[in-house]
Structures are given as structure tokens and as C-alpha cells.
């Protein structure tokens, strides 16, 4: 006979699942024992369930296939929540299998009992409890298919006494349906958009990750319209490299050229993006939005014309209806402004920058302790990392530096908590990415605050032979919070971190590690880290006072920042 646990594990393995992440315990024992006996699935035991959920969220985003994690009764399942919310907001298909108290104890306020169906109601597109073997394979099919169809999280709860029960003799094998057919927007809607774009209005494109598979079509659209292309952070992958129309990102991590390209256009065309920051959308523009999800249309800014369909298929229908514009003024101005801004930023990358006359003057204000500039660290990794590297980044300043100085060229991939915005995601996501292919380079841009939150799972890299390269932007700060406080005119408070020597900690945990404090050693240290075998941590002591100026700084922000810095000087120096 086959048990419930064996049936679930066999079905997942048959469908191509090769890893399950989690922490073992009580109600999960029948399931983890079934995994132990099926050599097609690797159990990746982590030190905190949140890491498991982040890891499989990254795997699902990178592969488009179901990621599977497990949490046991009560607290074990609760710990999954943050990573599962990341999967939800990243539209990643994930299955969480959660333990529950024995069936007879459900509803009695038993030790560690939690109502999982209620607990996961907001994060999951599907959440149900398996109460009898006869419910298989139907509940498992519904769970996986719902995750695929709605690109979200499904939670299957298995009580401790149910996993070991035998399933009925003729229980069929589950059938999962991971694929969907991409369809273009309706022809009449495409024609209306073509008519709108047929004039001489200045057009700017705001392009998101929903267009990554439509690279050729998006580039052709920009060329035909003479339109600069603002990319969301998640669209860097696949659309940034060799793109003569690209002018960087918008939002707090963006640049003035991208902001101006949006402010000076007449028509703003959104392609495959649900860019969430309303304050960064220009006003008074005619907006066209192309998205595969109809519920996203008009959610951020009023839309004049809507196209609901696959980006590539819809653009294939639209492009033949457009004529190439001769006037490239709007495009040329935006690209020139972006390149000029980029050159000014690159001046900071010289390790001797702060020794120049201008550098010394600036350093008195923003680098009084002569620490390594984070821009230089990001750029060094960009130069030296292979074109096949998968990057992850913590939410905060490490993402800002990655956005500005790392190019997604070649087959590089990028994963982060860019919709949920959680701290501590970079290391877990790097572990998940590395487990997919232990021979592919994976680099985590970790903030010191984020790394310290889930520090214990550095050991997971050692335990499971995951050769991730953890690059730590060690500025002793919660840097993004510091920036937010200062822009509001507040002196820095509560953001300072009394970190240990992170390289020494990593060494004690079994990683190869090194601490870098001299900018002149930066390139050599990064090259050493990337060339080393096994998991490596590079602890780079960076400048905590580096100013990531917003693309459109307001007078209030500037005045607030000046006040904050003067208060800090009076109080701290």
C-alpha cells in the first residue's frame, strides 16, 4: 500500500520537483521519511523556515516551475509566512506543505495548534487541509494547479496522523497543468493604440518584467517610436544589455534622466509592468498600458488605452501598424542625459577618488572615515563576475547600488524581494538559486542588516555544498532607513548596527571569508572571492554616509537632508 505522504512525494517527483526545503519535525515526519526514500528529491534542511520559503520563491521565479517548502505544526508553518508573501507578490508558483496537530485534536486549542486555513488565507490563492486519504489526488492537484494558474502560493495542510495513512488502492496519479497559452490583446484594441501612437507626440516607454520574453519586440517598438525606455528593476534582466534606448530606472533607486524622460513625454506606454510607486508617475500624460493581467490596468495611474494580453504576442500585432518616426529628439535628449549622469557616477569608482581635490572636498561631508564607496564595490563585482551569474540583493541600499552599477548582460539573472520589499532575502534566495545548479555562479548583494537577520543559514551553504558568493555591503547601518530619516529632516536614529567581524563569523561557520577595508584591494578581493571554490563571504566595510540622491530631489528633501546632517554633526561629531 501507498501512504498519503508517499503519494504526495511521488507525485511531486514525477512532475519534476527535485528539491523540498524546510525544517523537519513531528507532523512532517511521514513526508520527510518519504523524501528520504525517494532519491529523486533532495531535502534541503535550513536553520529557519523563512529561508526555505524565500529559497523556493527564488527557484520558482527563475524556472517558472513549482517550488516546494515545508513547515511543521504551528510555529514552523508560521515562520514560512514572510517568504511566502514574497512569492505571492512576485507571482511565483509555490506549494507550502504544512503540518497540523492530530485530527482528533483540531479545534481543542492543542499544543502548537494554529488554524492554517485561516492563517494563510491572505497569502495563498488556495489553502485547504487534507483530512482523509480519499481526498487524494484531488486536493494535491488543486493545490499545484492553482499555484500555476494564478501564479501564487498554495498551502496544503496535513495533520500529523494523516500523512502515514494508506491511500485507497486505485488512487490515480495527480495531473498538474503548469503551462498556459500566451494570447495577444484583441485586434480592435491594438488598432486603437496604433492610431494613438501614429502622431508626432513624444513617447516614453516604462517596461517591466512582463516584457522580458519580448525583448526583440520591445526594442523594435522603441525604435519605431523614437522612445526612450525606462526599465523597472526586474526588467534589467533581459532588457538592459545592448539596449540603445534604455535610460535606467525610475523610483527612489532611479536617476534624473529616467525621471525627465517620463516628465517630458506626451504619451507614456507601460509594457508588462505594474510599477507600484504612484508618486513617480508623471501627471497629465496620455497613458497606454499593456499587461497580461486585466486587474492591473489603471491600478497605478489613469489609463487612456488598455491592452490585456501577452506582451510579445500583442506587440507582434501592433508593430506592423506603426511607421518609423524620423524625429529622434526626445530619444536623443534622454539617452544623452542618462549617459552624462552615468559618467558622473562612475567618477566615484576610482579608488583614488577621495584623494583628488574635488574628492577630498566631498569626502569631508560624505566619507569622513575614508571607507570604501559602495558604488566601487558594486562596479567591481559587475566587471569581474561572469556573464552567467545569478544575482540576488537585499532590500535597501545594496539594491540601489546593484541597480546603478550592475548590468544584466549575457545570461545573467536577477532575483530579489522587489515587490514585498523584505529584509534578509538575499542570502536565502542565493541559496535557492545555487541549489538549482551548483556549477553556476551566484552572487548575493547582502546588506549587513539583512544578513544578520538570518545569519544562521550561512551554515546551510556549507551543509548542502552551495558555493554562493556572499558580498556584504557592511556599512554598520540600516542604510535605506537612514536615508529616509535624513530626507525628512530627521537626524539618524536607531539605524546603527554594532556588527561583529562578519568575515570571522563566516569563517567560524565553515565558509571561506575575507574582510576588506582598503579600496586599493577591492578588485583583487572580489576576483579572489569569485575564483574561490565553495561558499565565500566577502565582508567589505563601506561608507555609511554615501548619498543616493533621488532622481527628482525636492527642495524639501534637500533642506531636510541639510538639517539632518547638521544635527548629526552637532550630536555625533
Coordinates of C-alpha atoms in Angstrom, one line a residue:
X1 CA 0.0 0.0 0.0
X2 CA 1.0 3.6 -0.5
X3 CA 0.7 6.2 2.3
X4 CA -0.6 9.7 1.9
X5 CA 3.0 11.0 2.4
X6 CA 4.4 8.6 -0.2
X7 CA 1.7 9.5 -2.7
X8 CA 2.4 13.3 -2.3
X9 CA 6.2 12.9 -2.6
X10 CA 6.0 10.5 -5.6
X11 CA 3.6 12.8 -7.4
X12 CA 5.8 15.8 -6.9
X13 CA 8.9 13.9 -8.0
X14 CA 7.1 12.6 -11.1
X15 CA 6.2 16.2 -12.0
X16 CA 9.8 17.3 -11.9
X17 CA 10.2 18.6 -8.4
X18 CA 13.8 17.9 -7.4
X19 CA 14.1 19.7 -4.0
X20 CA 12.0 20.4 -1.0
X21 CA 13.1 23.0 1.6
X22 CA 12.2 23.2 5.2
X23 CA 12.8 22.1 8.8
X24 CA 11.9 18.6 9.9
X25 CA 9.6 17.8 12.8
X26 CA 6.6 15.9 14.2
X27 CA 3.7 16.2 11.7
X28 CA 6.2 16.3 8.7
X29 CA 7.9 13.1 9.7
X30 CA 5.9 10.8 7.3
X31 CA 6.7 13.3 4.5
X32 CA 10.3 13.7 5.1
X33 CA 10.7 10.0 5.5
X34 CA 9.1 9.5 2.1
X35 CA 11.6 12.1 0.7
X36 CA 14.4 10.1 2.3
X37 CA 13.4 7.0 0.4
X38 CA 12.9 8.8 -3.0
X39 CA 16.3 9.5 -4.4
X40 CA 14.8 11.9 -7.0
X41 CA 14.1 14.6 -4.4
X42 CA 16.8 16.3 -2.3
X43 CA 15.8 17.5 1.2
X44 CA 17.4 20.9 1.9
X45 CA 17.2 21.4 5.6
X46 CA 17.5 25.1 6.7
X47 CA 18.0 26.8 10.0
X48 CA 14.9 28.9 9.7
X49 CA 11.7 28.2 7.7
X50 CA 11.6 31.7 6.3
X51 CA 14.8 30.9 4.4
X52 CA 13.1 27.8 2.9
X53 CA 10.2 30.0 1.6
X54 CA 12.5 32.6 0.2
X55 CA 14.6 30.0 -1.5
X56 CA 11.8 28.3 -3.3
X57 CA 10.3 31.7 -4.2
X58 CA 13.6 32.4 -6.0
X59 CA 13.6 29.0 -7.6
X60 CA 10.0 29.4 -8.9
X61 CA 10.9 32.9 -10.3
X62 CA 14.0 31.6 -12.1
X63 CA 12.4 28.4 -13.5
X64 CA 8.7 29.2 -13.8
X65 CA 8.0 25.8 -12.2
X66 CA 6.6 25.0 -8.7
X67 CA 8.8 25.5 -5.7
X68 CA 8.1 23.4 -2.6
X69 CA 8.8 24.1 1.0
X70 CA 7.5 22.6 4.3
X71 CA 6.8 23.8 7.8
X72 CA 5.7 21.7 10.7
X73 CA 2.9 22.3 13.2
X74 CA 2.3 25.9 14.5
X75 CA 5.5 28.0 14.7
X76 CA 7.2 26.0 12.0
X77 CA 4.5 26.9 9.5
X78 CA 4.2 30.5 10.8
X79 CA 7.9 31.0 10.0
X80 CA 7.2 30.4 6.3
X81 CA 4.9 33.4 6.0
X82 CA 7.3 36.2 5.1
X83 CA 8.9 34.2 2.3
X84 CA 5.5 33.1 1.1
X85 CA 4.4 36.7 0.9
X86 CA 7.4 37.3 -1.3
X87 CA 6.3 34.5 -3.6
X88 CA 2.7 36.0 -3.7
X89 CA 3.8 39.5 -4.6
X90 CA 6.4 38.1 -7.1
X91 CA 3.7 35.9 -8.8
X92 CA 5.8 32.8 -8.2
X93 CA 4.1 29.4 -8.1
X94 CA 4.9 27.9 -4.7
X95 CA 3.5 25.0 -2.8
X96 CA 3.8 25.0 1.0
X97 CA 3.1 21.8 2.8
X98 CA 2.3 22.5 6.4
X99 CA 1.9 20.2 9.4
X100 CA -1.0 20.2 11.7
X101 CA -1.9 18.6 15.1
X102 CA -3.6 15.1 15.0
X103 CA -7.1 15.2 13.5
X104 CA -8.8 14.4 16.8
X105 CA -7.2 17.4 18.5
X106 CA -8.1 20.0 15.8
X107 CA -10.2 22.7 17.4
X108 CA -9.2 21.9 21.0
X109 CA -6.5 24.5 21.3
X110 CA -4.0 21.7 21.4
X111 CA -0.2 22.4 21.9
X112 CA 1.1 24.4 19.0
X113 CA -2.3 24.3 17.2
X114 CA -2.8 27.0 14.6
X115 CA -5.7 27.3 12.1
X116 CA -3.6 27.1 9.0
X117 CA -6.5 27.7 6.6
X118 CA -7.2 31.0 8.3
X119 CA -3.5 31.8 8.9
X120 CA -2.6 31.5 5.2
X121 CA -5.9 32.9 3.8
X122 CA -4.4 36.2 2.7
X123 CA -1.1 34.9 1.3
X124 CA -2.4 31.9 -0.6
X125 CA -4.5 31.5 -3.7
X126 CA -5.5 28.1 -2.4
X127 CA -5.3 26.8 1.2
X128 CA -7.0 23.6 2.5
X129 CA -6.5 20.8 5.0
X130 CA -6.2 17.2 3.9
X131 CA -8.4 15.4 6.4
X132 CA -8.8 11.9 4.7
X133 CA -6.7 9.8 2.2
X134 CA -9.7 9.7 -0.1
X135 CA -9.2 13.3 -0.9
X136 CA -6.1 12.4 -2.9
X137 CA -5.2 13.0 -5.6
X138 CA -7.8 15.8 -5.9
X139 CA -6.6 18.2 -3.2
X140 CA -3.0 17.9 -4.4
X141 CA -4.0 18.5 -8.0
X142 CA -6.0 21.6 -7.0
X143 CA -3.1 22.9 -4.9
X144 CA -0.4 22.7 -7.6
X145 CA -2.7 23.7 -10.4
X146 CA -4.0 26.7 -8.5
X147 CA -0.4 27.8 -7.9
X148 CA 0.4 27.6 -11.6
X149 CA -2.8 29.1 -12.9
X150 CA -2.8 32.0 -10.5
X151 CA 0.9 32.3 -10.2
X152 CA 0.8 32.3 -6.5
X153 CA 1.1 30.3 -3.3
X154 CA -0.9 27.2 -2.4
X155 CA -0.9 25.8 1.1
X156 CA -1.7 22.1 1.7
X157 CA -2.1 21.3 5.4
X158 CA -1.5 17.6 6.5
X159 CA -2.4 16.6 10.1
X160 CA 0.2 14.5 11.9
X161 CA -1.9 11.4 11.9
X162 CA -3.0 11.6 8.2
X163 CA 0.4 11.5 6.5
X164 CA 1.0 7.9 7.5
X165 CA -2.4 6.6 6.4
X166 CA -2.8 4.4 3.4
X167 CA -4.5 5.8 0.3
X168 CA -7.3 3.8 -1.4
X169 CA -5.9 1.1 -3.7
X170 CA -6.9 2.6 -7.0
X171 CA -6.0 6.2 -6.3
X172 CA -4.9 7.8 -9.5
X173 CA -1.7 9.8 -10.2
X174 CA -2.3 13.6 -10.0
X175 CA -2.2 15.6 -13.2
X176 CA -0.6 19.0 -12.9
X177 CA -1.1 21.7 -15.6
X178 CA 1.9 24.2 -15.5
X179 CA 1.6 25.7 -18.9
X180 CA -0.6 28.5 -20.3
X181 CA -1.2 29.7 -23.8
X182 CA 0.0 33.3 -24.5
X183 CA -2.6 35.3 -26.3
X184 CA -2.5 38.8 -27.9
X185 CA -4.8 41.6 -26.9
X186 CA -8.0 42.0 -29.0
X187 CA -7.4 43.3 -32.5
X188 CA -9.7 46.3 -32.2
X189 CA -7.8 47.4 -29.0
X190 CA -4.5 47.0 -30.8
X191 CA -5.8 49.2 -33.7
X192 CA -6.9 52.0 -31.3
X193 CA -3.4 52.0 -29.7
X194 CA -1.8 52.1 -33.2
X195 CA -3.9 55.1 -34.1
X196 CA -3.0 56.9 -30.8
X197 CA 0.7 56.3 -31.4
X198 CA 0.6 57.3 -35.0
X199 CA 1.0 61.1 -34.4
X200 CA 4.1 63.1 -33.5
X201 CA 3.7 63.1 -29.7
X202 CA 6.8 62.4 -27.7
X203 CA 6.6 58.8 -26.3
X204 CA 8.4 57.2 -23.4
X205 CA 8.2 53.5 -22.6
X206 CA 8.1 52.2 -19.0
X207 CA 8.9 48.5 -19.3
X208 CA 8.7 45.8 -16.7
X209 CA 9.5 42.1 -16.2
X210 CA 6.3 41.1 -18.0
X211 CA 8.1 42.1 -21.2
X212 CA 11.4 40.2 -20.6
X213 CA 10.4 37.5 -23.0
X214 CA 9.5 40.1 -25.7
X215 CA 12.9 41.7 -25.9
X216 CA 13.0 42.0 -29.7
X217 CA 9.5 43.4 -30.0
X218 CA 10.1 46.0 -27.2
X219 CA 13.3 47.2 -28.8
X220 CA 11.6 47.5 -32.2
X221 CA 8.7 49.4 -30.6
X222 CA 11.2 51.9 -29.1
X223 CA 13.0 52.2 -32.4
X224 CA 9.8 52.9 -34.4
X225 CA 8.6 55.5 -31.9
X226 CA 11.9 57.1 -31.1
X227 CA 11.1 56.4 -27.5
X228 CA 13.5 56.3 -24.5
X229 CA 12.9 53.2 -22.4
X230 CA 12.7 53.4 -18.6
X231 CA 13.2 49.9 -17.1
X232 CA 11.8 48.6 -13.8
X233 CA 14.4 46.9 -11.6
X234 CA 13.1 43.4 -12.6
X235 CA 13.2 44.3 -16.2
X236 CA 17.0 44.9 -16.1
X237 CA 17.3 41.1 -16.7
X238 CA 17.0 40.5 -20.4
X239 CA 16.3 44.1 -21.5
X240 CA 19.2 46.2 -20.2
X241 CA 22.1 44.9 -22.1
X242 CA 22.9 46.1 -25.6
X243 CA 19.8 48.4 -25.5
X244 CA 20.4 51.8 -27.1
X245 CA 17.1 53.1 -25.9
X246 CA 17.5 52.3 -22.2
X247 CA 17.8 55.2 -19.7
X248 CA 17.8 53.3 -16.4
X249 CA 15.3 53.0 -13.6
X250 CA 12.6 55.2 -12.0
X251 CA 11.7 55.5 -8.4
X252 CA 14.0 56.1 -5.4
X253 CA 16.8 53.9 -6.9
X254 CA 16.5 55.7 -10.3
X255 CA 18.2 58.6 -12.0
X256 CA 17.3 62.1 -13.2
X257 CA 17.4 61.1 -16.9
X258 CA 14.7 58.5 -16.4
X259 CA 12.6 60.9 -14.4
X260 CA 12.9 63.5 -17.1
X261 CA 12.1 61.1 -19.9
X262 CA 8.8 60.4 -18.2
X263 CA 8.1 64.0 -17.3
X264 CA 8.7 65.4 -20.8
X265 CA 6.8 62.9 -22.8
X266 CA 3.3 63.3 -24.2
X267 CA 2.4 59.6 -24.2
X268 CA 3.6 57.1 -21.6
X269 CA 3.4 53.4 -22.7
X270 CA 3.5 50.8 -19.9
X271 CA 4.6 47.4 -21.1
X272 CA 4.5 44.4 -18.8
X273 CA 4.8 46.4 -15.6
X274 CA 2.7 47.2 -12.5
X275 CA 5.3 49.7 -11.2
X276 CA 3.8 50.4 -7.8
X277 CA 5.1 53.9 -6.8
X278 CA 2.4 56.3 -7.8
X279 CA 4.5 59.4 -6.8
X280 CA 6.9 58.6 -9.6
X281 CA 4.3 58.5 -12.4
X282 CA 4.1 61.8 -14.4
X283 CA 0.8 63.6 -14.5
X284 CA -1.1 65.0 -17.4
X285 CA 0.1 62.3 -19.8
X286 CA -1.8 60.0 -22.2
X287 CA -1.1 56.5 -20.8
X288 CA -1.3 53.2 -22.7
X289 CA -0.9 50.1 -20.6
X290 CA -0.2 46.6 -21.9
X291 CA -0.4 43.9 -19.3
X292 CA -1.3 40.2 -19.2
X293 CA -3.4 40.7 -16.1
X294 CA -6.5 42.8 -16.6
X295 CA -6.8 43.6 -12.9
X296 CA -3.5 45.6 -13.2
X297 CA -4.9 48.0 -15.8
X298 CA -5.2 51.5 -14.3
X299 CA -4.2 50.4 -10.8
X300 CA -1.3 52.9 -10.5
X301 CA -2.2 55.7 -12.9
X302 CA -5.2 56.6 -15.1
X303 CA -5.1 54.8 -18.5
X304 CA -6.4 56.1 -21.8
X305 CA -6.0 52.9 -23.8
X306 CA -5.7 49.3 -22.4
X307 CA -4.2 46.2 -23.9
X308 CA -4.8 43.0 -22.0
X309 CA -2.6 40.2 -23.4
X310 CA 0.8 38.7 -23.6
X311 CA 3.5 41.4 -24.3
X312 CA 5.2 39.6 -27.1
X313 CA 2.1 38.4 -28.9
X314 CA 0.4 41.8 -28.6
X315 CA 3.4 43.8 -29.8
X316 CA 3.7 41.4 -32.8
X317 CA 0.3 42.5 -33.7
X318 CA 0.9 46.2 -33.0
X319 CA 4.3 46.7 -34.7
X320 CA 3.2 46.3 -38.4
X321 CA 0.6 49.1 -37.8
X322 CA 3.3 51.6 -36.9
X323 CA 5.5 53.7 -39.1
X324 CA 9.1 54.6 -38.1
X325 CA 9.4 58.2 -36.9
X326 CA 12.1 60.4 -38.3
X327 CA 12.2 62.8 -35.3
X328 CA 14.5 61.3 -32.6
X329 CA 14.9 64.4 -30.5
X330 CA 13.1 63.1 -27.4
X331 CA 15.1 59.9 -27.5
X332 CA 18.4 61.5 -28.1
X333 CA 18.0 64.0 -25.2
X334 CA 17.0 61.3 -22.8
X335 CA 19.9 59.0 -23.8
X336 CA 22.4 61.8 -23.7
X337 CA 21.2 62.8 -20.2
X338 CA 21.4 59.2 -19.0
X339 CA 25.0 58.7 -20.3
X340 CA 26.1 62.0 -18.8
X341 CA 24.7 61.0 -15.4
X342 CA 26.3 57.6 -15.6
X343 CA 29.7 59.1 -16.3
X344 CA 29.4 61.4 -13.3
X345 CA 28.5 58.4 -11.2
X346 CA 31.5 56.4 -12.5
X347 CA 33.9 59.0 -11.2
X348 CA 33.2 57.6 -7.7
X349 CA 34.6 54.2 -8.8
X350 CA 38.2 55.2 -8.8
X351 CA 39.9 54.0 -5.6
X352 CA 41.8 57.3 -5.6
X353 CA 38.7 59.4 -6.0
X354 CA 38.8 60.8 -2.4
X355 CA 42.5 61.8 -2.9
X356 CA 41.6 64.3 -5.7
X357 CA 40.9 67.9 -4.8
X358 CA 37.1 67.5 -5.5
X359 CA 37.1 64.1 -3.9
X360 CA 38.7 65.4 -0.7
X361 CA 36.2 68.2 -0.5
X362 CA 33.3 65.8 -1.0
X363 CA 34.7 63.3 1.4
X364 CA 34.7 65.7 4.3
X365 CA 30.9 65.7 4.0
X366 CA 30.1 62.2 2.9
X367 CA 33.0 59.9 3.7
X368 CA 34.9 61.3 6.7
X369 CA 36.2 57.9 7.8
X370 CA 37.6 57.1 4.3
X371 CA 35.7 53.9 3.9
X372 CA 35.2 52.1 0.6
X373 CA 32.5 53.6 -1.5
X374 CA 29.7 51.1 -2.2
X375 CA 29.4 52.2 -5.8
X376 CA 33.0 50.9 -6.3
X377 CA 32.2 47.6 -4.7
X378 CA 29.1 47.1 -7.0
X379 CA 31.0 48.1 -10.1
X380 CA 33.9 45.7 -9.2
X381 CA 31.5 42.8 -8.9
X382 CA 29.9 43.8 -12.2
X383 CA 33.3 43.9 -14.0
X384 CA 34.6 40.6 -12.6
X385 CA 31.5 38.4 -12.3
X386 CA 30.9 36.0 -15.2
X387 CA 28.1 36.8 -17.7
X388 CA 26.2 33.8 -16.5
X389 CA 25.9 35.0 -12.9
X390 CA 22.7 35.0 -10.9
X391 CA 22.4 38.0 -8.6
X392 CA 20.3 38.4 -5.6
X393 CA 20.1 41.6 -3.5
X394 CA 18.8 42.6 -0.1
X395 CA 16.1 45.3 0.1
X396 CA 17.8 48.6 0.8
X397 CA 20.9 50.3 -0.4
X398 CA 22.6 47.2 -1.8
X399 CA 19.8 47.1 -4.3
X400 CA 20.3 50.8 -5.2
X401 CA 24.0 50.1 -5.9
X402 CA 23.2 47.0 -7.9
X403 CA 20.6 48.9 -9.9
X404 CA 23.0 51.6 -10.9
X405 CA 26.2 49.7 -11.4
X406 CA 25.5 46.0 -12.3
X407 CA 24.5 45.3 -15.9
X408 CA 22.4 42.2 -16.7
X409 CA 24.4 41.2 -19.7
X410 CA 24.8 37.8 -21.2
X411 CA 22.6 35.2 -19.4
X412 CA 22.7 37.0 -16.0
X413 CA 19.6 36.7 -13.9
X414 CA 18.3 38.9 -11.0
X415 CA 16.1 37.9 -8.1
X416 CA 15.1 39.9 -5.1
X417 CA 12.2 40.9 -2.8
X418 CA 11.4 43.7 -5.2
X419 CA 7.6 43.6 -4.6
X420 CA 7.3 42.7 -1.0
X421 CA 10.5 44.6 0.0
X422 CA 11.5 42.3 2.8
X423 CA 14.9 42.5 4.5
X424 CA 17.0 39.4 4.8
X425 CA 16.0 37.9 1.4
X426 CA 19.3 38.0 -0.5
X427 CA 21.1 35.0 1.2
X428 CA 18.1 32.7 1.1
X429 CA 17.4 33.5 -2.5
X430 CA 21.0 32.9 -3.4
X431 CA 20.9 29.5 -1.7
X432 CA 17.8 28.6 -3.7
X433 CA 19.3 29.8 -6.9
X434 CA 22.6 27.9 -6.3
X435 CA 20.8 24.7 -5.4
X436 CA 19.3 24.7 -8.9
X437 CA 22.8 24.5 -10.4
X438 CA 25.8 24.1 -8.2
X439 CA 28.1 24.9 -11.1
X440 CA 26.6 28.3 -12.0
X441 CA 28.0 31.5 -10.3
X442 CA 25.6 33.0 -7.8
X443 CA 26.3 36.3 -6.0
X444 CA 24.3 37.7 -3.1
X445 CA 24.4 41.5 -2.6
X446 CA 23.8 41.4 1.1
X447 CA 23.3 44.3 3.4
X448 CA 24.8 43.8 6.9
X449 CA 21.4 44.4 8.4
X450 CA 19.7 41.8 6.2
X451 CA 22.5 39.2 6.6
X452 CA 22.4 39.4 10.4
X453 CA 18.6 38.7 10.4
X454 CA 19.0 35.2 9.1
X455 CA 22.7 34.7 9.8
X456 CA 22.4 31.1 10.8
X457 CA 21.7 30.0 7.3
X458 CA 25.2 30.8 6.2
X459 CA 25.8 27.3 7.5
X460 CA 23.2 25.9 5.1
X461 CA 25.5 26.8 2.3
X462 CA 28.2 24.7 3.9
X463 CA 26.0 21.8 4.9
X464 CA 24.5 21.4 1.4
X465 CA 27.6 22.3 -0.6
X466 CA 26.1 25.5 -2.1
X467 CA 29.0 27.6 -3.4
X468 CA 27.3 31.0 -3.1
X469 CA 29.4 34.2 -3.0
X470 CA 28.0 36.5 -0.3
X471 CA 29.2 40.1 -0.9
X472 CA 28.3 42.1 2.2
X473 CA 27.9 45.9 2.0
X474 CA 29.0 46.3 5.6
X475 CA 28.2 50.0 6.4
X476 CA 27.1 49.4 10.0
X477 CA 23.7 50.8 9.2
X478 CA 20.2 50.2 8.1
X479 CA 21.1 52.4 5.2
X480 CA 17.8 52.9 3.5
X481 CA 16.1 53.8 6.8
X482 CA 19.0 56.3 7.4
X483 CA 18.4 57.9 4.1
X484 CA 14.6 58.1 4.7
X485 CA 15.2 59.8 8.1
X486 CA 17.6 62.3 6.7
X487 CA 15.5 63.3 3.7
X488 CA 12.7 64.0 6.2
X489 CA 15.0 66.4 8.1
X490 CA 15.5 63.9 11.0
X491 CA 18.8 63.0 12.4
X492 CA 19.8 59.4 12.1
X493 CA 18.4 57.3 15.0
X494 CA 18.2 53.6 15.6
X495 CA 19.9 52.6 12.4
X496 CA 23.4 51.9 13.7
X497 CA 24.5 48.3 13.8
X498 CA 27.3 47.1 16.1
X499 CA 28.3 44.3 13.8
X500 CA 30.8 41.7 14.7
X501 CA 33.6 40.9 12.3
X502 CA 31.4 39.2 9.8
X503 CA 34.3 37.5 8.0
X504 CA 35.4 36.0 11.3
X505 CA 31.8 34.8 11.9
X506 CA 31.6 33.3 8.5
X507 CA 34.9 31.5 8.9
X508 CA 33.7 30.0 12.2
X509 CA 30.7 28.8 10.3
X510 CA 32.8 27.0 7.7
X511 CA 32.8 29.4 4.8
X512 CA 35.9 30.9 3.2
X513 CA 35.9 34.6 4.2
X514 CA 37.8 37.8 4.0
X515 CA 37.3 41.4 5.3
X516 CA 38.2 44.3 3.1
X517 CA 38.8 47.8 4.4
X518 CA 41.1 49.3 1.7
X519 CA 39.7 50.5 -1.6
X520 CA 43.0 49.7 -3.3
X521 CA 42.5 46.0 -2.5
X522 CA 38.9 45.9 -3.8
X523 CA 39.3 44.4 -7.3
X524 CA 41.8 41.8 -6.1
X525 CA 39.5 40.8 -3.2
X526 CA 36.4 40.5 -5.5
X527 CA 38.4 38.4 -8.0
X528 CA 39.6 36.2 -5.2
X529 CA 36.1 35.6 -3.9
X530 CA 34.7 34.8 -7.3
X531 CA 37.5 32.4 -8.0
X532 CA 37.3 30.6 -4.7
X533 CA 35.6 27.2 -4.5
X534 CA 32.8 26.5 -2.1
X535 CA 30.7 29.2 -0.2
X536 CA 32.5 32.5 0.3
X537 CA 31.7 35.6 2.3
X538 CA 33.4 38.9 1.3
X539 CA 32.9 41.4 4.1
X540 CA 33.5 44.9 2.6
X541 CA 33.5 47.8 5.0
X542 CA 31.6 50.5 3.1
X543 CA 30.8 54.2 3.6
X544 CA 27.6 54.6 5.7
X545 CA 27.3 58.3 4.6
X546 CA 27.1 57.7 0.9
X547 CA 24.3 59.7 -0.5
X548 CA 22.0 58.0 -3.1
X549 CA 20.3 61.2 -4.4
X550 CA 16.7 60.5 -5.6
X551 CA 16.1 61.1 -9.3
X552 CA 13.9 64.1 -8.6
X553 CA 15.1 65.6 -5.3
X554 CA 12.7 68.2 -4.0
X555 CA 13.6 71.4 -2.2
X556 CA 12.1 69.9 1.0
X557 CA 14.2 66.8 0.7
X558 CA 17.3 68.8 0.2
X559 CA 16.6 71.2 3.0
X560 CA 15.6 68.3 5.2
X561 CA 18.8 66.5 4.4
X562 CA 20.9 69.5 5.2
X563 CA 19.2 70.0 8.6
X564 CA 19.6 66.3 9.4
X565 CA 23.3 66.3 8.6
X566 CA 23.9 69.4 10.7
X567 CA 22.1 67.9 13.6
X568 CA 24.1 64.7 13.2
X569 CA 27.3 66.7 13.1
X570 CA 26.4 68.6 16.3
X571 CA 25.3 65.5 18.1
X572 CA 27.8 62.9 16.9
X573 CA 31.0 64.5 15.6

